[in-house]
Coordinates of C-alpha atoms in Angstrom, one line a residue:
M206 CA 102.5 76.0 -45.9
T207 CA 99.4 77.8 -44.4
T208 CA 99.2 78.8 -40.8
T209 CA 96.4 78.5 -38.5
A210 CA 95.7 80.2 -35.1
I211 CA 93.6 78.5 -32.6
T212 CA 92.6 81.5 -30.2
N213 CA 90.3 82.2 -27.3
I214 CA 91.5 79.0 -25.5
A215 CA 90.3 79.2 -21.8
S216 CA 93.2 77.0 -20.7
L217 CA 96.2 75.5 -23.0
V218 CA 97.9 72.6 -21.6
T219 CA 101.4 72.6 -23.3
N220 CA 103.2 70.1 -20.9
D221 CA 106.2 72.7 -21.2
P222 CA 106.7 74.5 -17.8
S223 CA 108.6 77.2 -19.4
L224 CA 105.8 78.2 -21.7
G225 CA 103.2 78.5 -19.1
D226 CA 102.8 78.6 -15.2
N227 CA 105.9 76.5 -14.5
S228 CA 103.7 73.5 -13.5
P229 CA 104.3 70.1 -15.3
L230 CA 101.3 71.0 -17.4
G231 CA 102.7 74.4 -18.6
L232 CA 99.3 75.8 -18.3
I233 CA 98.6 79.1 -20.3
L234 CA 95.2 80.9 -19.6
D235 CA 93.4 82.8 -22.3
A236 CA 95.6 81.3 -24.8
A237 CA 96.3 80.7 -28.6
V238 CA 98.2 78.2 -30.5
V239 CA 99.7 78.7 -34.2
I240 CA 100.1 75.7 -36.4
E241 CA 102.2 75.6 -39.6
G242 CA 102.0 72.6 -41.6
D243 CA 102.2 69.6 -39.3
R244 CA 104.1 71.6 -36.5
V245 CA 103.2 73.9 -33.6
V246 CA 105.2 77.1 -34.2
W247 CA 103.9 79.4 -31.5
T248 CA 102.0 79.3 -28.1
G249 CA 101.1 82.2 -25.8
E250 CA 98.3 84.5 -24.7
S251 CA 95.6 85.0 -27.2
S252 CA 95.9 88.8 -27.4
K253 CA 99.5 88.3 -28.5
A254 CA 98.9 85.8 -31.4
P255 CA 100.7 86.7 -34.6
A256 CA 98.7 87.0 -37.8
T257 CA 98.0 83.8 -39.7
D258 CA 96.2 82.6 -42.9
N259 CA 93.3 80.9 -40.9
A260 CA 91.9 81.2 -37.4
V261 CA 89.7 79.0 -35.3
D262 CA 87.8 80.4 -32.2
A263 CA 88.1 77.9 -29.3
G264 CA 85.0 79.6 -27.8
G265 CA 86.6 79.7 -24.2
R266 CA 87.2 75.8 -24.3
A267 CA 90.4 73.9 -23.1
V268 CA 93.0 72.6 -25.6
I269 CA 95.3 69.7 -24.6
P270 CA 97.9 67.7 -26.3
G271 CA 96.6 64.6 -28.4
F272 CA 96.5 61.5 -26.2
V273 CA 99.6 59.1 -26.7
D274 CA 98.3 55.6 -26.2
S275 CA 101.6 53.6 -25.7
H276 CA 100.1 50.3 -25.1
S277 CA 97.5 48.4 -27.2
H278 CA 96.7 45.2 -28.9
L279 CA 94.7 45.9 -32.0
L280 CA 95.7 43.0 -34.4
F281 CA 93.1 40.5 -33.5
A282 CA 89.9 38.9 -34.8
G283 CA 86.7 37.8 -32.9
D284 CA 85.8 39.0 -29.4
R285 CA 85.6 37.5 -25.9
T286 CA 82.2 38.5 -24.7
Q287 CA 81.5 35.1 -23.1
E288 CA 84.7 35.3 -21.3
F289 CA 84.0 38.8 -20.0
N290 CA 80.5 37.9 -18.9
A291 CA 81.7 34.7 -17.0
R292 CA 84.5 36.8 -15.4
M293 CA 82.0 39.4 -14.3
S294 CA 79.9 36.5 -12.9
G295 CA 83.0 35.3 -10.7
R296 CA 85.5 33.5 -12.6
R297 CA 89.0 34.8 -12.1
Y298 CA 91.2 36.3 -15.0
T299 CA 94.5 34.3 -16.1
A300 CA 97.0 34.7 -18.7
G301 CA 95.7 31.7 -20.5
G302 CA 92.8 33.5 -21.8
I303 CA 94.9 35.0 -24.6
R304 CA 94.8 31.7 -26.4
T305 CA 91.0 32.0 -27.1
T306 CA 91.8 34.8 -29.6
V307 CA 94.3 32.9 -31.5
A308 CA 92.2 30.7 -33.5
A309 CA 90.1 33.5 -34.8
T310 CA 93.1 35.7 -35.7
R311 CA 94.8 32.9 -37.5
A312 CA 91.5 32.3 -39.4
A313 CA 91.1 36.0 -40.4
T314 CA 92.1 37.4 -43.7
D315 CA 94.5 40.4 -44.0
D316 CA 91.7 42.7 -45.0
E317 CA 89.6 41.7 -41.9
L318 CA 92.5 42.4 -39.6
S319 CA 93.2 45.6 -41.3
A320 CA 89.5 46.7 -41.0
N321 CA 89.7 45.9 -37.3
V322 CA 92.7 48.0 -36.7
V323 CA 91.0 50.9 -38.7
R324 CA 87.8 50.6 -36.6
Y325 CA 89.6 50.8 -33.4
L326 CA 91.8 53.7 -34.4
T327 CA 89.0 55.6 -35.8
E328 CA 87.2 55.0 -32.4
A329 CA 90.3 56.2 -30.4
L330 CA 90.8 59.3 -32.6
R331 CA 87.2 60.5 -31.9
Q332 CA 88.3 60.4 -28.4
G333 CA 91.4 62.3 -28.8
T334 CA 94.0 59.8 -29.3
T335 CA 96.5 60.9 -31.9
T336 CA 99.3 58.6 -31.5
F337 CA 99.1 54.8 -30.7
E338 CA 101.5 52.0 -30.2
T339 CA 100.1 48.3 -31.1
K340 CA 101.5 44.9 -30.9
S341 CA 101.4 41.5 -32.5
G342 CA 100.9 38.5 -30.1
Y343 CA 97.5 36.9 -31.4
G344 CA 99.0 34.7 -34.2
L345 CA 101.9 32.8 -32.5
T346 CA 103.3 31.5 -35.7
V347 CA 106.0 32.9 -38.0
E348 CA 103.5 33.6 -40.7
D349 CA 100.8 35.2 -38.5
E350 CA 103.0 37.3 -36.3
A351 CA 104.9 38.7 -39.4
R352 CA 101.7 39.5 -41.1
A353 CA 100.2 41.2 -38.1
L354 CA 103.2 43.5 -37.8
R355 CA 103.1 44.1 -41.6
I356 CA 99.5 45.4 -41.3
A357 CA 100.2 47.3 -38.2
A358 CA 103.1 48.9 -40.0
R359 CA 100.7 50.6 -42.5
H360 CA 99.0 52.6 -39.7
T361 CA 101.7 53.6 -37.0
D362 CA 105.5 53.7 -36.7
E363 CA 105.1 52.4 -33.2
V364 CA 104.9 48.7 -33.9
T365 CA 106.0 46.0 -31.2
Y366 CA 106.6 42.5 -31.9
L367 CA 105.0 40.2 -29.1
G368 CA 105.4 36.8 -30.2
A369 CA 106.0 36.1 -26.6
H370 CA 102.5 36.9 -25.5
V371 CA 102.0 33.3 -24.4
V372 CA 103.4 30.1 -25.3
S373 CA 101.6 29.0 -28.6
P374 CA 99.1 26.2 -28.3
D375 CA 101.0 24.4 -30.8
Y376 CA 104.1 24.1 -28.4
A377 CA 101.9 23.6 -25.4
D378 CA 104.3 20.5 -24.3
D379 CA 107.6 22.4 -25.5
P380 CA 107.8 25.9 -24.2
A381 CA 111.6 25.8 -24.7
G382 CA 111.0 25.1 -28.2
Y383 CA 108.6 28.0 -28.6
V384 CA 111.2 30.4 -27.2
D385 CA 113.7 29.0 -29.7
L386 CA 111.2 29.9 -32.4
V387 CA 110.4 33.4 -30.8
T388 CA 114.1 34.2 -30.7
G389 CA 114.9 32.5 -34.1
P390 CA 113.0 32.2 -37.4
M391 CA 109.8 34.3 -35.9
L392 CA 112.1 37.2 -35.0
D393 CA 113.8 37.2 -38.2
A394 CA 110.5 37.4 -40.1
C395 CA 109.2 40.1 -37.8
A396 CA 112.0 42.5 -37.0
P397 CA 111.7 44.3 -40.3
Y398 CA 108.2 45.5 -39.4
A399 CA 108.6 46.4 -35.8
R400 CA 110.4 49.1 -33.7
W401 CA 109.9 47.2 -30.4
V402 CA 110.2 43.8 -28.8
D403 CA 108.0 42.9 -25.7
V404 CA 107.3 39.9 -23.7
F405 CA 104.6 38.9 -21.1
C406 CA 106.7 38.0 -18.2
E407 CA 104.2 36.3 -15.9
K408 CA 103.1 33.1 -14.3
G409 CA 101.3 31.3 -17.1
A410 CA 103.4 33.0 -19.8
F411 CA 107.2 33.5 -19.7
D412 CA 109.5 33.4 -16.7
G413 CA 112.5 35.8 -16.1
D414 CA 115.1 33.7 -17.8
Q415 CA 112.9 33.0 -20.8
A416 CA 112.0 36.9 -20.9
R417 CA 115.7 37.9 -20.7
A418 CA 116.5 35.5 -23.8
I419 CA 113.5 37.0 -25.9
L420 CA 114.3 40.6 -25.2
T421 CA 118.1 40.3 -25.6
A422 CA 117.5 38.4 -29.0
G423 CA 115.2 41.3 -30.1
M424 CA 117.7 44.0 -29.0
A425 CA 120.4 42.1 -31.1
K426 CA 118.3 42.6 -34.1
G427 CA 118.0 46.4 -33.4
L428 CA 114.6 46.3 -31.5
H429 CA 114.0 48.2 -28.2
P430 CA 112.8 46.4 -25.2
R431 CA 109.4 46.9 -23.4
V432 CA 108.0 44.5 -21.0
H433 CA 104.5 43.3 -19.7
A434 CA 105.6 43.2 -16.1
N435 CA 104.0 42.4 -12.6
Q436 CA 100.5 42.4 -13.8
L437 CA 98.9 39.3 -12.1
S438 CA 101.5 38.7 -9.4
Y439 CA 104.9 39.8 -8.1
G440 CA 107.8 38.7 -10.4
P441 CA 111.1 39.7 -12.2
G442 CA 109.5 41.7 -15.0
V443 CA 110.1 45.2 -13.5
Q444 CA 113.4 44.5 -12.4
L445 CA 114.4 43.0 -15.8
A446 CA 112.9 45.9 -17.8
V447 CA 115.1 48.5 -15.8
E448 CA 118.2 46.3 -16.1
L449 CA 117.7 46.3 -19.9
D450 CA 116.7 49.8 -20.1
A451 CA 113.4 49.0 -21.5
A452 CA 111.4 52.1 -22.5
S453 CA 108.6 50.9 -20.2
A454 CA 107.4 48.4 -17.8
D455 CA 103.6 48.0 -18.5
H456 CA 100.9 47.1 -15.8
C457 CA 103.2 47.4 -12.7
T458 CA 100.2 46.3 -10.5
H459 CA 102.1 44.2 -8.1
L460 CA 105.5 46.0 -7.1
T461 CA 107.8 45.3 -4.1
D462 CA 109.8 48.4 -2.7
A463 CA 112.7 47.2 -4.7
D464 CA 110.7 47.3 -7.9
V465 CA 109.5 50.9 -7.1
D466 CA 113.2 52.0 -6.3
A467 CA 114.4 50.5 -9.5
L468 CA 111.8 52.5 -11.6
A469 CA 112.7 55.6 -9.7
Q470 CA 116.4 55.2 -10.4
G471 CA 116.1 54.1 -14.0
N472 CA 114.9 55.4 -17.3
T473 CA 112.0 52.9 -17.7
V474 CA 108.5 54.6 -17.5
A475 CA 105.9 52.7 -15.6
T476 CA 102.9 52.3 -17.9
L477 CA 99.8 51.8 -15.9
L478 CA 96.7 50.3 -17.6
P479 CA 93.6 50.9 -15.6
G480 CA 91.4 49.3 -18.2
A481 CA 92.7 46.1 -17.4
E482 CA 92.0 46.3 -13.7
F483 CA 88.5 47.6 -14.4
S484 CA 87.8 44.8 -16.8
T485 CA 89.2 42.0 -14.5
R486 CA 88.0 43.4 -11.0
A487 CA 91.7 43.1 -10.2
D488 CA 93.7 45.2 -7.5
W489 CA 94.4 48.7 -8.9
P490 CA 98.1 49.8 -9.4
D491 CA 99.1 52.2 -6.6
A492 CA 100.1 55.1 -9.0
R493 CA 100.5 57.4 -5.8
R494 CA 103.4 55.1 -4.6
I495 CA 105.2 55.0 -7.9
L496 CA 105.0 58.9 -8.5
D497 CA 105.9 59.9 -4.8
A498 CA 109.1 57.8 -5.4
G499 CA 109.9 59.9 -8.4
A500 CA 109.3 57.4 -11.4
T501 CA 107.8 58.5 -14.6
V502 CA 104.3 57.3 -15.2
A503 CA 102.2 56.7 -18.3
L504 CA 98.6 55.9 -18.7
S505 CA 97.4 53.8 -21.8
T506 CA 94.3 51.8 -22.6
D507 CA 95.8 48.3 -23.1
C508 CA 93.0 47.9 -25.8
N509 CA 92.5 44.3 -26.4
P510 CA 89.6 41.9 -26.6
G511 CA 90.1 40.0 -23.3
S512 CA 91.1 42.0 -20.5
S513 CA 90.6 45.8 -21.6
F514 CA 88.3 46.1 -24.6
T515 CA 88.5 50.0 -24.4
S516 CA 89.9 52.5 -26.8
S517 CA 89.1 55.5 -24.4
M518 CA 91.9 57.4 -23.0
P519 CA 89.6 59.9 -21.2
F520 CA 88.1 56.7 -19.5
C521 CA 91.4 55.7 -18.4
V522 CA 92.2 59.2 -17.1
A523 CA 89.0 59.2 -15.1
L524 CA 89.8 55.6 -13.7
A525 CA 93.3 56.7 -12.5
V526 CA 92.0 59.8 -10.6
R527 CA 89.2 57.9 -9.1
D528 CA 90.9 54.6 -8.2
M529 CA 94.7 54.9 -8.5
G530 CA 95.5 58.0 -6.5
M531 CA 96.4 60.4 -9.2
T532 CA 95.6 64.1 -9.5
P533 CA 93.6 65.2 -12.7
D534 CA 96.9 67.1 -13.5
E535 CA 99.0 64.0 -13.2
A536 CA 96.7 61.8 -15.1
L537 CA 96.6 64.0 -18.1
W538 CA 100.3 64.4 -18.2
S539 CA 100.7 60.6 -17.9
A540 CA 98.2 60.3 -20.8
T541 CA 100.1 62.6 -23.0
E542 CA 103.8 63.4 -22.2
G543 CA 104.1 60.2 -20.1
G544 CA 103.1 58.2 -23.0
A545 CA 105.4 59.9 -25.3
A546 CA 108.2 59.1 -22.7
A547 CA 107.2 55.3 -22.9
L548 CA 107.8 55.6 -26.5
R549 CA 110.9 57.5 -26.1
R550 CA 109.4 60.5 -28.3
T551 CA 110.0 64.1 -27.9
D552 CA 107.9 65.3 -30.8
I553 CA 104.6 64.4 -29.4
G554 CA 102.6 64.7 -26.1
R555 CA 103.1 68.4 -25.8
I556 CA 102.1 71.8 -27.5
A557 CA 105.2 73.7 -27.9
P558 CA 107.0 75.0 -30.8
G559 CA 108.6 72.3 -33.0
A560 CA 106.2 69.5 -31.5
R561 CA 103.9 67.8 -34.0
A562 CA 100.7 69.5 -34.1
D563 CA 98.4 67.0 -32.3
L564 CA 95.8 68.9 -30.3
V565 CA 92.5 68.1 -28.7
L566 CA 89.6 70.8 -28.3
L567 CA 87.5 69.8 -25.2
D568 CA 83.9 71.0 -24.8
A569 CA 84.9 72.1 -21.2
P570 CA 86.9 75.0 -20.0
S571 CA 89.5 72.8 -18.4
H572 CA 91.3 69.4 -18.6
V573 CA 90.0 68.6 -15.2
H574 CA 86.6 68.0 -16.8
L575 CA 88.1 64.6 -18.1
A576 CA 87.9 63.2 -14.6
Y577 CA 85.1 65.4 -13.3
R578 CA 82.5 64.3 -16.1
P579 CA 83.6 60.7 -16.7
G580 CA 81.9 59.0 -19.6
V581 CA 80.9 62.2 -21.3
P582 CA 82.0 62.8 -24.9
L583 CA 84.1 65.9 -24.3
V584 CA 86.2 65.9 -27.3
Q585 CA 84.9 68.4 -29.7
A586 CA 87.7 68.6 -32.4
V587 CA 91.1 67.0 -33.0
W588 CA 94.1 68.0 -35.0
Q589 CA 96.5 65.2 -36.0
C590 CA 99.7 66.3 -37.7
G591 CA 98.2 69.8 -38.2
E592 CA 95.2 68.4 -40.1
R593 CA 91.7 68.7 -38.4
T594 CA 90.3 65.1 -38.4
L595 CA 87.2 65.8 -36.3

């Protein structure tokens, strides 16, 4: 395998305190990184970099880990422009809007759905995302949920079964029957393609008892739980996630003190999705409150056609800093190492020996520019699994 050194890095974010300045970001100034194959094999001061087969001059720019987008919904067809326009004109967002995507998704061909996934992944990669999770949830039949996950599995290992997005319109008068379907035949068809099981635990979707039944059924099939929790109102989602040792509770917009304490004392990551609040004009999650309690926070896009149609992790970083009380350091950590924690991965989200070589070169001297210059395309180069892709 050939080796490549990226040298003359103004500031290198390793996310390993022991490698740099002992901060959570593990910053190294005037740094270099050496890649061999698909792994990072060395980090340190540029003047001490070992000899390599190839060299890339960073030109005094910053290098950060590739973003880890741990929550997206990319298996869909159609869009909801009219709904967004109406909402921006005063209509309130509710969980029921999800149903408007179902018909278009069911009608789409496999090739059309796959092309959509590739489109949004390419879009995200240009903005520095090197790992992503994505879900089903817009088919809501056994066949359509299984094919969504089958398509997703061609593009990522982080595939989530979300048959419990909302009650299928086919079961509008029989929600208990739909839960039986989700925990029975649909689960049997979907489990082979998924790593995770998820549920939208919310008014208008699934209550606490239904969510528990769905998650425990998935766990019995070997899937690991994650929960859409406390997005639109206070509810049992966060507490259930912690109780079941879910990898993440996602949204966490409406939290009681008991919810925050549970997150701080458990292993469940609070994944915050500021694109959803931006696109629905909802209250912002209080990241400062969660962080100060000692809980782990991740940031993600929630890329979906209804409530957060963005694939930009830099945009979410800027929102988190501007409107959610996070510092630029905290927001970057949450968008990289935090996302890795939400996927229970230790090989991504950092630039350290042994980690997967996912790196982003910014056209800026510091990662702070991600929030300092919102909306500016700062990603100049991307390495994914050691290969330069941009």
